[in-house]
PDB file of C-alpha atoms and ligand atoms in Angstrom:
ATOM      1  CA  UNK O   1      10.388 -17.508 -18.335  1.00 76.00           C
ATOM      2  CA  UNK O   2       7.469 -15.116 -17.814  1.00 89.00           C
ATOM      3  CA  UNK O   3       7.783 -12.854 -14.814  1.00 95.00           C
ATOM      4  CA  UNK O   4       5.170 -13.057 -12.041  1.00 96.00           C
ATOM      5  CA  UNK O   5       2.799 -10.093 -11.963  1.00 98.00           C
ATOM      6  CA  UNK O   6       2.730  -7.626  -9.078  1.00 98.00           C
ATOM      7  CA  UNK O   7       0.120  -4.891  -8.661  1.00 98.00           C
ATOM      8  CA  UNK O   8       1.366  -1.676  -7.053  1.00 99.00           C
ATOM      9  CA  UNK O   9      -1.387   0.814  -6.279  1.00 99.00           C
ATOM     10  CA  UNK O  10      -0.331   4.457  -6.123  1.00 98.00           C
ATOM     11  CA  UNK O  11       2.660   3.790  -8.373  1.00 98.00           C
ATOM     12  CA  UNK O  12       2.803   7.323  -9.820  1.00 98.00           C
ATOM     13  CA  UNK O  13       4.674   8.947  -6.975  1.00 97.00           C
ATOM     14  CA  UNK O  14       6.638   8.623  -3.724  1.00 97.00           C
ATOM     15  CA  UNK O  15       6.801   5.158  -2.162  1.00 98.00           C
ATOM     16  CA  UNK O  16       4.844   3.438  -4.951  1.00 98.00           C
ATOM     17  CA  UNK O  17       7.147   4.782  -7.661  1.00 98.00           C
ATOM     18  CA  UNK O  18      10.287   3.867  -5.690  1.00 98.00           C
ATOM     19  CA  UNK O  19       8.863   0.382  -5.203  1.00 98.00           C
ATOM     20  CA  UNK O  20       8.049   0.055  -8.912  1.00 98.00           C
ATOM     21  CA  UNK O  21      11.644   0.974  -9.773  1.00 98.00           C
ATOM     22  CA  UNK O  22      12.961  -1.592  -7.272  1.00 98.00           C
ATOM     23  CA  UNK O  23      10.718  -4.429  -8.516  1.00 98.00           C
ATOM     24  CA  UNK O  24      10.826  -3.655 -12.245  1.00 98.00           C
ATOM     25  CA  UNK O  25      13.597  -6.137 -13.111  1.00 97.00           C
ATOM     26  CA  UNK O  26      12.161  -9.139 -11.338  1.00 97.00           C
ATOM     27  CA  UNK O  27       8.414  -8.780 -11.872  1.00 98.00           C
ATOM     28  CA  UNK O  28       5.902  -7.699 -14.501  1.00 98.00           C
ATOM     29  CA  UNK O  29       4.194  -4.711 -12.904  1.00 98.00           C
ATOM     30  CA  UNK O  30       0.602  -3.538 -12.929  1.00 98.00           C
ATOM     31  CA  UNK O  31       1.006   0.146 -12.201  1.00 98.00           C
ATOM     32  CA  UNK O  32      -1.983   1.925 -10.723  1.00 98.00           C
ATOM     33  CA  UNK O  33      -2.764   5.644 -10.238  1.00 98.00           C
ATOM     34  CA  UNK O  34      -5.979   7.618  -9.953  1.00 98.00           C
ATOM     35  CA  UNK O  35      -5.646   8.608 -13.633  1.00 98.00           C
ATOM     36  CA  UNK O  36      -3.842   6.713 -16.388  1.00 98.00           C
ATOM     37  CA  UNK O  37      -1.778   9.754 -17.431  1.00 98.00           C
ATOM     38  CA  UNK O  38      -0.324  10.038 -13.910  1.00 98.00           C
ATOM     39  CA  UNK O  39       1.839   6.953 -14.602  1.00 98.00           C
ATOM     40  CA  UNK O  40       4.750   8.598 -16.359  1.00 98.00           C
ATOM     41  CA  UNK O  41       7.557   6.093 -15.756  1.00 98.00           C
ATOM     42  CA  UNK O  42       8.176   2.357 -16.308  1.00 98.00           C
ATOM     43  CA  UNK O  43       5.268   1.856 -18.733  1.00 98.00           C
ATOM     44  CA  UNK O  44       7.334  -0.255 -21.121  1.00 97.00           C
ATOM     45  CA  UNK O  45       6.837  -3.991 -20.524  1.00 96.00           C
ATOM     46  CA  UNK O  46       4.341  -3.312 -17.750  1.00 98.00           C
ATOM     47  CA  UNK O  47       0.597  -2.608 -17.484  1.00 98.00           C
ATOM     48  CA  UNK O  48      -1.292   0.470 -16.347  1.00 98.00           C
ATOM     49  CA  UNK O  49      -4.627   0.193 -14.571  1.00 98.00           C
ATOM     50  CA  UNK O  50      -6.160   3.466 -13.377  1.00 98.00           C
ATOM     51  CA  UNK O  51      -8.992   4.153 -10.929  1.00 99.00           C
ATOM     52  CA  UNK O  52      -9.955   6.858  -8.480  1.00 99.00           C
ATOM     53  CA  UNK O  53     -10.445   4.782  -5.341  1.00 99.00           C
ATOM     54  CA  UNK O  54     -12.611   7.471  -3.736  1.00 98.00           C
ATOM     55  CA  UNK O  55     -15.230   6.606  -6.361  1.00 98.00           C
ATOM     56  CA  UNK O  56     -16.985   3.290  -5.503  1.00 98.00           C
ATOM     57  CA  UNK O  57     -17.882   2.583  -9.154  1.00 98.00           C
ATOM     58  CA  UNK O  58     -14.280   3.046 -10.297  1.00 98.00           C
ATOM     59  CA  UNK O  59     -13.018   0.841  -7.457  1.00 98.00           C
ATOM     60  CA  UNK O  60     -15.512  -1.863  -8.403  1.00 98.00           C
ATOM     61  CA  UNK O  61     -14.559  -1.694 -12.088  1.00 98.00           C
ATOM     62  CA  UNK O  62     -10.847  -1.793 -11.127  1.00 98.00           C
ATOM     63  CA  UNK O  63     -11.331  -5.024  -9.168  1.00 98.00           C
ATOM     64  CA  UNK O  64     -13.245  -6.603 -12.061  1.00 98.00           C
ATOM     65  CA  UNK O  65     -10.550  -5.664 -14.597  1.00 98.00           C
ATOM     66  CA  UNK O  66      -7.783  -6.854 -12.278  1.00 98.00           C
ATOM     67  CA  UNK O  67      -9.433 -10.253 -12.044  1.00 98.00           C
ATOM     68  CA  UNK O  68     -10.299 -10.505 -15.744  1.00 98.00           C
ATOM     69  CA  UNK O  69      -7.023  -9.238 -17.256  1.00 98.00           C
ATOM     70  CA  UNK O  70      -4.454 -10.372 -14.678  1.00 98.00           C
ATOM     71  CA  UNK O  71      -6.153 -12.923 -12.446  1.00 96.00           C
ATOM     72  CA  UNK O  72      -4.359 -15.926 -13.950  1.00 95.00           C
ATOM     73  CA  UNK O  73      -0.797 -14.841 -13.291  1.00 95.00           C
ATOM     74  CA  UNK O  74      -0.997 -12.363 -10.429  1.00 98.00           C
ATOM     75  CA  UNK O  75       1.574 -13.123  -7.736  1.00 98.00           C
ATOM     76  CA  UNK O  76       1.336 -10.171  -5.350  1.00 98.00           C
ATOM     77  CA  UNK O  77      -0.412  -6.919  -4.514  1.00 98.00           C
ATOM     78  CA  UNK O  78       0.974  -3.901  -2.705  1.00 99.00           C
ATOM     79  CA  UNK O  79      -1.935  -1.759  -1.509  1.00 99.00           C
ATOM     80  CA  UNK O  80       0.092   1.453  -1.347  1.00 98.00           C
ATOM     81  CA  UNK O  81      -2.217   4.234  -2.645  1.00 98.00           C
ATOM     82  CA  UNK O  82      -3.189   6.623   0.124  1.00 98.00           C
ATOM     83  CA  UNK O  83      -4.180  10.174   0.989  1.00 98.00           C
ATOM     84  CA  UNK O  84      -4.026  12.468   3.994  1.00 96.00           C
ATOM     85  CA  UNK O  85      -6.341  15.425   4.514  1.00 97.00           C
ATOM     86  CA  UNK O  86      -5.008  16.844   7.775  1.00 95.00           C
ATOM     87  CA  UNK O  87      -7.483  18.780   9.934  1.00 96.00           C
ATOM     88  CA  UNK O  88      -8.893  18.732  13.451  1.00 98.00           C
ATOM     89  CA  UNK O  89     -11.769  16.228  13.374  1.00 98.00           C
ATOM     90  CA  UNK O  90     -14.288  18.927  14.313  1.00 98.00           C
ATOM     91  CA  UNK O  91     -13.464  20.812  11.092  1.00 98.00           C
ATOM     92  CA  UNK O  92     -13.295  17.735   8.851  1.00 98.00           C
ATOM     93  CA  UNK O  93     -16.130  17.660   6.314  1.00 98.00           C
ATOM     94  CA  UNK O  94     -17.881  14.289   6.070  1.00 98.00           C
ATOM     95  CA  UNK O  95     -16.940  14.005   2.395  1.00 98.00           C
ATOM     96  CA  UNK O  96     -13.226  14.135   3.357  1.00 98.00           C
ATOM     97  CA  UNK O  97     -13.804  11.485   6.048  1.00 98.00           C
ATOM     98  CA  UNK O  98     -15.475   9.255   3.444  1.00 98.00           C
ATOM     99  CA  UNK O  99     -12.689   9.886   0.939  1.00 98.00           C
ATOM    100  CA  UNK O 100      -9.940   8.944   3.408  1.00 98.00           C
ATOM    101  CA  UNK O 101     -11.797   5.788   4.449  1.00 98.00           C
ATOM    102  CA  UNK O 102     -12.455   4.821   0.829  1.00 98.00           C
ATOM    103  CA  UNK O 103      -8.902   5.296  -0.454  1.00 99.00           C
ATOM    104  CA  UNK O 104      -6.977   4.200   2.650  1.00 98.00           C
ATOM    105  CA  UNK O 105      -9.158   1.364   3.936  1.00 99.00           C
ATOM    106  CA  UNK O 106     -12.042   0.248   1.728  1.00 99.00           C
ATOM    107  CA  UNK O 107      -9.985   0.066  -1.486  1.00 99.00           C
ATOM    108  CA  UNK O 108      -7.315  -2.207   0.089  1.00 99.00           C
ATOM    109  CA  UNK O 109     -10.108  -4.360   1.568  1.00 98.00           C
ATOM    110  CA  UNK O 110     -11.912  -4.754  -1.777  1.00 98.00           C
ATOM    111  CA  UNK O 111      -8.674  -5.419  -3.681  1.00 98.00           C
ATOM    112  CA  UNK O 112      -7.629  -7.986  -1.067  1.00 98.00           C
ATOM    113  CA  UNK O 113     -11.054  -9.624  -1.337  1.00 98.00           C
ATOM    114  CA  UNK O 114     -10.591  -9.896  -5.108  1.00 98.00           C
ATOM    115  CA  UNK O 115      -7.088 -11.323  -5.028  1.00 98.00           C
ATOM    116  CA  UNK O 116      -7.378 -13.675  -2.048  1.00 97.00           C
ATOM    117  CA  UNK O 117      -9.922 -15.664  -4.072  1.00 94.00           C
ATOM    118  CA  UNK O 118      -7.462 -15.844  -6.981  1.00 96.00           C
ATOM    119  CA  UNK O 119      -4.532 -16.722  -4.731  1.00 98.00           C
ATOM    120  CA  UNK O 120      -6.667 -19.441  -3.117  1.00 96.00           C
ATOM    121  CA  UNK O 121      -6.920 -21.265  -6.468  1.00 95.00           C
ATOM    122  CA  UNK O 122      -3.124 -21.558  -6.665  1.00 95.00           C
ATOM    123  CA  UNK O 123      -2.565 -21.515  -2.894  1.00 96.00           C
ATOM    124  CA  UNK O 124       0.137 -18.935  -3.483  1.00 97.00           C
ATOM    125  CA  UNK O 125       0.469 -15.151  -3.326  1.00 98.00           C
ATOM    126  CA  UNK O 126       1.396 -12.160  -1.199  1.00 98.00           C
ATOM    127  CA  UNK O 127      -0.636  -9.113  -0.137  1.00 98.00           C
ATOM    128  CA  UNK O 128       1.117  -6.175   1.509  1.00 99.00           C
ATOM    129  CA  UNK O 129      -0.833  -3.252   2.942  1.00 98.00           C
ATOM    130  CA  UNK O 130       0.810   0.146   3.342  1.00 98.00           C
ATOM    131  CA  UNK O 131      -0.096   1.183   6.873  1.00 98.00           C
ATOM    132  CA  UNK O 132       1.711   3.915   8.838  1.00 98.00           C
ATOM    133  CA  UNK O 133       3.439   4.556  12.157  1.00 97.00           C
ATOM    134  CA  UNK O 134       0.439   6.719  13.136  1.00 97.00           C
ATOM    135  CA  UNK O 135      -1.657   3.528  13.269  1.00 98.00           C
ATOM    136  CA  UNK O 136       0.225   2.715  16.465  1.00 96.00           C
ATOM    137  CA  UNK O 137       1.129   6.161  17.820  1.00 95.00           C
ATOM    138  CA  UNK O 138      -1.922   8.214  16.769  1.00 96.00           C
ATOM    139  CA  UNK O 139      -1.409  11.744  15.423  1.00 94.00           C
ATOM    140  CA  UNK O 140      -3.256  14.989  16.050  1.00 95.00           C
ATOM    141  CA  UNK O 141      -5.125  16.232  12.950  1.00 95.00           C
ATOM    142  CA  UNK O 142      -4.780  12.792  11.328  1.00 96.00           C
ATOM    143  CA  UNK O 143      -7.426  10.943  13.352  1.00 98.00           C
ATOM    144  CA  UNK O 144      -9.348   9.479  10.407  1.00 98.00           C
ATOM    145  CA  UNK O 145      -6.178   8.687   8.448  1.00 98.00           C
ATOM    146  CA  UNK O 146      -4.734   6.994  11.579  1.00 98.00           C
ATOM    147  CA  UNK O 147      -7.958   5.026  12.108  1.00 98.00           C
ATOM    148  CA  UNK O 148      -7.868   3.796   8.503  1.00 98.00           C
ATOM    149  CA  UNK O 149      -4.202   2.785   8.792  1.00 98.00           C
ATOM    150  CA  UNK O 150      -4.821   1.013  12.123  1.00 98.00           C
ATOM    151  CA  UNK O 151      -7.751  -0.766  10.468  1.00 98.00           C
ATOM    152  CA  UNK O 152      -5.368  -2.088   7.823  1.00 98.00           C
ATOM    153  CA  UNK O 153      -3.168  -3.754  10.462  1.00 98.00           C
ATOM    154  CA  UNK O 154      -6.122  -5.528  12.126  1.00 98.00           C
ATOM    155  CA  UNK O 155      -7.496  -6.451   8.701  1.00 98.00           C
ATOM    156  CA  UNK O 156      -4.135  -7.942   7.703  1.00 98.00           C
ATOM    157  CA  UNK O 157      -3.853 -10.080  10.836  1.00 98.00           C
ATOM    158  CA  UNK O 158      -7.439 -11.290  10.435  1.00 98.00           C
ATOM    159  CA  UNK O 159      -7.033 -12.243   6.767  1.00 98.00           C
ATOM    160  CA  UNK O 160      -3.792 -14.113   7.501  1.00 98.00           C
ATOM    161  CA  UNK O 161      -5.754 -16.216  10.008  1.00 98.00           C
ATOM    162  CA  UNK O 162      -8.746 -16.556   7.694  1.00 97.00           C
ATOM    163  CA  UNK O 163      -6.586 -17.882   4.842  1.00 97.00           C
ATOM    164  CA  UNK O 164      -5.256 -20.599   7.159  1.00 96.00           C
ATOM    165  CA  UNK O 165      -8.849 -21.603   7.896  1.00 96.00           C
ATOM    166  CA  UNK O 166      -9.738 -21.811   4.227  1.00 96.00           C
ATOM    167  CA  UNK O 167      -6.717 -23.477   2.637  1.00 95.00           C
ATOM    168  CA  UNK O 168      -4.373 -26.311   3.609  1.00 94.00           C
ATOM    169  CA  UNK O 169      -0.740 -26.387   2.520  1.00 93.00           C
ATOM    170  CA  UNK O 170      -0.908 -22.832   1.191  1.00 95.00           C
ATOM    171  CA  UNK O 171       1.841 -20.294   0.572  1.00 97.00           C
ATOM    172  CA  UNK O 172      -0.336 -17.198   0.846  1.00 98.00           C
ATOM    173  CA  UNK O 173       1.018 -14.400   3.044  1.00 98.00           C
ATOM    174  CA  UNK O 174      -0.707 -11.191   4.128  1.00 98.00           C
ATOM    175  CA  UNK O 175       1.396  -8.448   5.709  1.00 98.00           C
ATOM    176  CA  UNK O 176       1.421  -4.770   6.489  1.00 98.00           C
ATOM    177  CA  UNK O 177       4.281  -2.301   6.660  1.00 98.00           C
ATOM    178  CA  UNK O 178       4.233   0.873   8.722  1.00 98.00           C
ATOM    179  CA  UNK O 179       6.642   3.530   7.491  1.00 98.00           C
ATOM    180  CA  UNK O 180       7.564   6.423   9.752  1.00 97.00           C
ATOM    181  CA  UNK O 181       8.427   9.798   8.223  1.00 96.00           C
ATOM    182  CA  UNK O 182       9.625   9.126   4.655  1.00 97.00           C
ATOM    183  CA  UNK O 183      10.664  11.866   2.204  1.00 97.00           C
ATOM    184  CA  UNK O 184       7.923  11.852  -0.483  1.00 96.00           C
ATOM    185  CA  UNK O 185       5.515  14.404  -2.017  1.00 92.00           C
ATOM    186  CA  UNK O 186       3.067  13.505   0.803  1.00 91.00           C
ATOM    187  CA  UNK O 187       5.480  14.616   3.551  1.00 92.00           C
ATOM    188  CA  UNK O 188       6.885  17.542   1.504  1.00 91.00           C
ATOM    189  CA  UNK O 189       3.636  19.286   2.433  1.00 88.00           C
ATOM    190  CA  UNK O 190       4.419  19.105   6.192  1.00 90.00           C
ATOM    191  CA  UNK O 191       5.472  22.548   7.550  1.00 90.00           C
ATOM    192  CA  UNK O 192       9.188  22.922   8.453  1.00 93.00           C
ATOM    193  CA  UNK O 193       8.458  23.456  12.165  1.00 93.00           C
ATOM    194  CA  UNK O 194       6.523  20.182  12.272  1.00 89.00           C
ATOM    195  CA  UNK O 195       9.346  18.374  10.474  1.00 93.00           C
ATOM    196  CA  UNK O 196      11.826  19.582  13.096  1.00 94.00           C
ATOM    197  CA  UNK O 197       9.514  18.300  15.835  1.00 91.00           C
ATOM    198  CA  UNK O 198       9.366  14.865  14.184  1.00 91.00           C
ATOM    199  CA  UNK O 199      13.147  14.711  13.906  1.00 95.00           C
ATOM    200  CA  UNK O 200      13.507  14.917  17.690  1.00 95.00           C
ATOM    201  CA  UNK O 201      11.415  11.714  17.924  1.00 95.00           C
ATOM    202  CA  UNK O 202      13.543   9.668  15.506  1.00 97.00           C
ATOM    203  CA  UNK O 203      16.562   7.900  17.039  1.00 97.00           C
ATOM    204  CA  UNK O 204      18.072   7.495  13.539  1.00 97.00           C
ATOM    205  CA  UNK O 205      18.168  11.357  13.466  1.00 96.00           C
ATOM    206  CA  UNK O 206      16.961  11.559   9.879  1.00 97.00           C
ATOM    207  CA  UNK O 207      13.894  10.962   7.743  1.00 97.00           C
ATOM    208  CA  UNK O 208      13.583   7.755   5.737  1.00 98.00           C
ATOM    209  CA  UNK O 209      14.050   7.405   1.998  1.00 98.00           C
ATOM    210  CA  UNK O 210      11.437   5.780  -0.298  1.00 98.00           C
ATOM    211  CA  UNK O 211      14.129   3.327  -1.469  1.00 98.00           C
ATOM    212  CA  UNK O 212      14.469   2.029   2.109  1.00 98.00           C
ATOM    213  CA  UNK O 213      10.773   1.149   2.226  1.00 98.00           C
ATOM    214  CA  UNK O 214      10.989  -0.359  -1.276  1.00 98.00           C
ATOM    215  CA  UNK O 215      13.917  -2.577  -0.230  1.00 98.00           C
ATOM    216  CA  UNK O 216      11.978  -3.932   2.758  1.00 98.00           C
ATOM    217  CA  UNK O 217       8.955  -4.721   0.601  1.00 98.00           C
ATOM    218  CA  UNK O 218      11.139  -6.434  -2.024  1.00 98.00           C
ATOM    219  CA  UNK O 219      12.458  -8.664   0.769  1.00 98.00           C
ATOM    220  CA  UNK O 220       8.953  -9.362   2.110  1.00 98.00           C
ATOM    221  CA  UNK O 221       7.833 -10.474  -1.367  1.00 98.00           C
ATOM    222  CA  UNK O 222      10.745 -12.880  -1.699  1.00 98.00           C
ATOM    223  CA  UNK O 223      10.968 -16.524  -0.604  1.00 97.00           C
ATOM    224  CA  UNK O 224      13.485 -15.396   2.022  1.00 98.00           C
ATOM    225  CA  UNK O 225      10.522 -13.942   3.917  1.00 98.00           C
ATOM    226  CA  UNK O 226       8.406 -17.109   3.599  1.00 98.00           C
ATOM    227  CA  UNK O 227       7.890 -17.404   7.389  1.00 98.00           C
ATOM    228  CA  UNK O 228       6.778 -13.770   7.855  1.00 98.00           C
ATOM    229  CA  UNK O 229       2.985 -13.750   7.787  1.00 98.00           C
ATOM    230  CA  UNK O 230       0.255 -11.659   9.452  1.00 98.00           C
ATOM    231  CA  UNK O 231       2.935  -9.258  10.697  1.00 98.00           C
ATOM    232  CA  UNK O 232       3.197  -5.500  10.691  1.00 98.00           C
ATOM    233  CA  UNK O 233       6.740  -4.344   9.909  1.00 98.00           C
ATOM    234  CA  UNK O 234       7.823  -0.919  11.204  1.00 98.00           C
ATOM    235  CA  UNK O 235      10.208   1.042   8.956  1.00 98.00           C
ATOM    236  CA  UNK O 236      10.683   4.201  10.966  1.00 97.00           C
ATOM    237  CA  UNK O 237      14.239   4.775  12.205  1.00 97.00           C
ATOM    238  CA  UNK O 238      13.055   3.943  15.721  1.00 97.00           C
ATOM    239  CA  UNK O 239      10.379   6.702  15.804  1.00 94.00           C
ATOM    240  CA  UNK O 240       8.475   6.744  19.089  1.00 81.00           C
TER     241      UNK O 240
HETATM  242  N1  NAP I 301       5.537   9.327   3.092  1.00 97.80           N
HETATM  243  C1  NAP I 301       5.426   8.896   4.327  1.00 97.80           C
HETATM  244  O1  NAP I 301       6.129   9.363   5.236  1.00 97.80           O
HETATM  245  C2  NAP I 301       4.442   7.809   4.674  1.00 97.80           C
HETATM  246  C3  NAP I 301       4.459   7.306   5.979  1.00 97.80           C
HETATM  247  C4  NAP I 301       3.574   6.291   6.315  1.00 97.80           C
HETATM  248  C5  NAP I 301       2.706   5.791   5.385  1.00 97.80           C
HETATM  249  N2  NAP I 301       2.696   6.313   4.128  1.00 97.80           N
HETATM  250  C6  NAP I 301       1.741   5.733   3.176  1.00 97.80           C
HETATM  251  O2  NAP I 301       2.438   5.317   2.026  1.00 97.80           O
HETATM  252  C7  NAP I 301       1.585   5.399   0.875  1.00 97.80           C
HETATM  253  C8  NAP I 301       2.273   6.204  -0.210  1.00 97.80           C
HETATM  254  O3  NAP I 301       2.492   7.518   0.274  1.00 97.80           O
HETATM  255  P1  NAP I 301       3.484   8.543  -0.438  1.00 97.80           P
HETATM  256  O4  NAP I 301       4.177   9.263   0.645  1.00 97.80           O
HETATM  257  O5  NAP I 301       4.263   7.855  -1.491  1.00 97.80           O
HETATM  258  O6  NAP I 301       2.405   9.547  -1.059  1.00 97.80           O
HETATM  259  P2  NAP I 301       2.274  10.231  -2.483  1.00 97.80           P
HETATM  260  O7  NAP I 301       3.615  10.528  -3.059  1.00 97.80           O
HETATM  261  O8  NAP I 301       1.313  11.338  -2.262  1.00 97.80           O
HETATM  262  O9  NAP I 301       1.592   9.094  -3.385  1.00 97.80           O
HETATM  263  C9  NAP I 301       0.264   8.718  -3.172  1.00 97.80           C
HETATM  264  C10 NAP I 301      -0.172   7.739  -4.244  1.00 97.80           C
HETATM  265  O10 NAP I 301      -1.527   7.378  -3.969  1.00 97.80           O
HETATM  266  C11 NAP I 301      -2.319   7.614  -5.122  1.00 97.80           C
HETATM  267  N3  NAP I 301      -3.654   8.122  -4.778  1.00 97.80           N
HETATM  268  C12 NAP I 301      -3.951   9.234  -4.059  1.00 97.80           C
HETATM  269  N4  NAP I 301      -5.278   9.436  -4.041  1.00 97.80           N
HETATM  270  C13 NAP I 301      -5.835   8.432  -4.780  1.00 97.80           C
HETATM  271  C14 NAP I 301      -7.157   8.111  -5.164  1.00 97.80           C
HETATM  272  N5  NAP I 301      -8.217   8.861  -4.804  1.00 97.80           N
HETATM  273  N6  NAP I 301      -7.360   7.015  -5.930  1.00 97.80           N
HETATM  274  C15 NAP I 301      -6.330   6.264  -6.330  1.00 97.80           C
HETATM  275  N7  NAP I 301      -5.039   6.526  -6.023  1.00 97.80           N
HETATM  276  C16 NAP I 301      -4.800   7.601  -5.252  1.00 97.80           C
HETATM  277  C17 NAP I 301      -1.584   8.682  -5.908  1.00 97.80           C
HETATM  278  O11 NAP I 301      -1.969   8.590  -7.277  1.00 97.80           O
HETATM  279  P3  NAP I 301      -2.188   9.919  -8.198  1.00 97.80           P
HETATM  280  O12 NAP I 301      -0.814  10.328  -8.612  1.00 97.80           O
HETATM  281  O13 NAP I 301      -3.010   9.477  -9.329  1.00 97.80           O
HETATM  282  O14 NAP I 301      -2.865  10.930  -7.325  1.00 97.80           O
HETATM  283  C18 NAP I 301      -0.134   8.328  -5.638  1.00 97.80           C
HETATM  284  O15 NAP I 301       0.326   7.383  -6.567  1.00 97.80           O
HETATM  285  C19 NAP I 301       0.277   5.996   1.383  1.00 97.80           C
HETATM  286  O16 NAP I 301      -0.639   4.966   1.652  1.00 97.80           O
HETATM  287  C20 NAP I 301       0.676   6.686   2.663  1.00 97.80           C
HETATM  288  O17 NAP I 301      -0.402   6.795   3.552  1.00 97.80           O
HETATM  289  C21 NAP I 301       3.541   7.302   3.749  1.00 97.80           C
END
């Protein structure tokens, strides 16, 4: 039996790579990174589709290729690719603001737009957006990143409702997950003093592991999660 296809954006590193490793047995993966050569693992038996999401033309081309090459048998999309450029807003150049909004918000919106149409034909499919705890808590020096991640949660809830308006008897689910502080290359860059401050806010008294986020997403993709829709799932050790 052919395996259903799952697109993972940002599959070269951190959470995306851990997720790809977790899903590799059960699904045929479409592995995305900003450049093709950045996908170094799991290429065998899977597909690679590269695009720099900060570039509108590349994002557009990516959506077209996704539809053309994989539209028929795509089962799910995990919009995981993301960037932080941490600075006080007053020192944030407009080009960095645009880049964060493009990669963290517009790309997931355009990819969702592409695949919801495809899922509508079969009345089946799952979209999961990678939000963040800062969408709910806010975070100094991450105002634009936080705004983009909060936008993803509202977008998710709206699309879940929209799908119900468009299709009867469907099995399409749209969800977001909000990790807390997870040990990946993105958080490696956080200064030690900041890390210690975060730890005091986490009841679990430790940072999360990428595999823990991957396990949650694997569950959300499965039939066992068939009644979870439009939700945002926190994976944060109780972070407040
Ligand atoms: N780590 C955490 O604690 C944490 C917490 C909450 C939410 N998140 C979210 O989880 C997601 C994954 O984060 P991570 O910690 O795994 O980060 P990471 O290790 O830095 O991985 C980021 C991924 O996004 C891709 N990406 C970055 N810029 C891109 C661009 N311009 N165009 C296309 N792809 C791009 C990267 O691809 P390249 O290799 O090609 O650059 C990479 O695969 C992000 O959305 C992040 O905001 C992370």
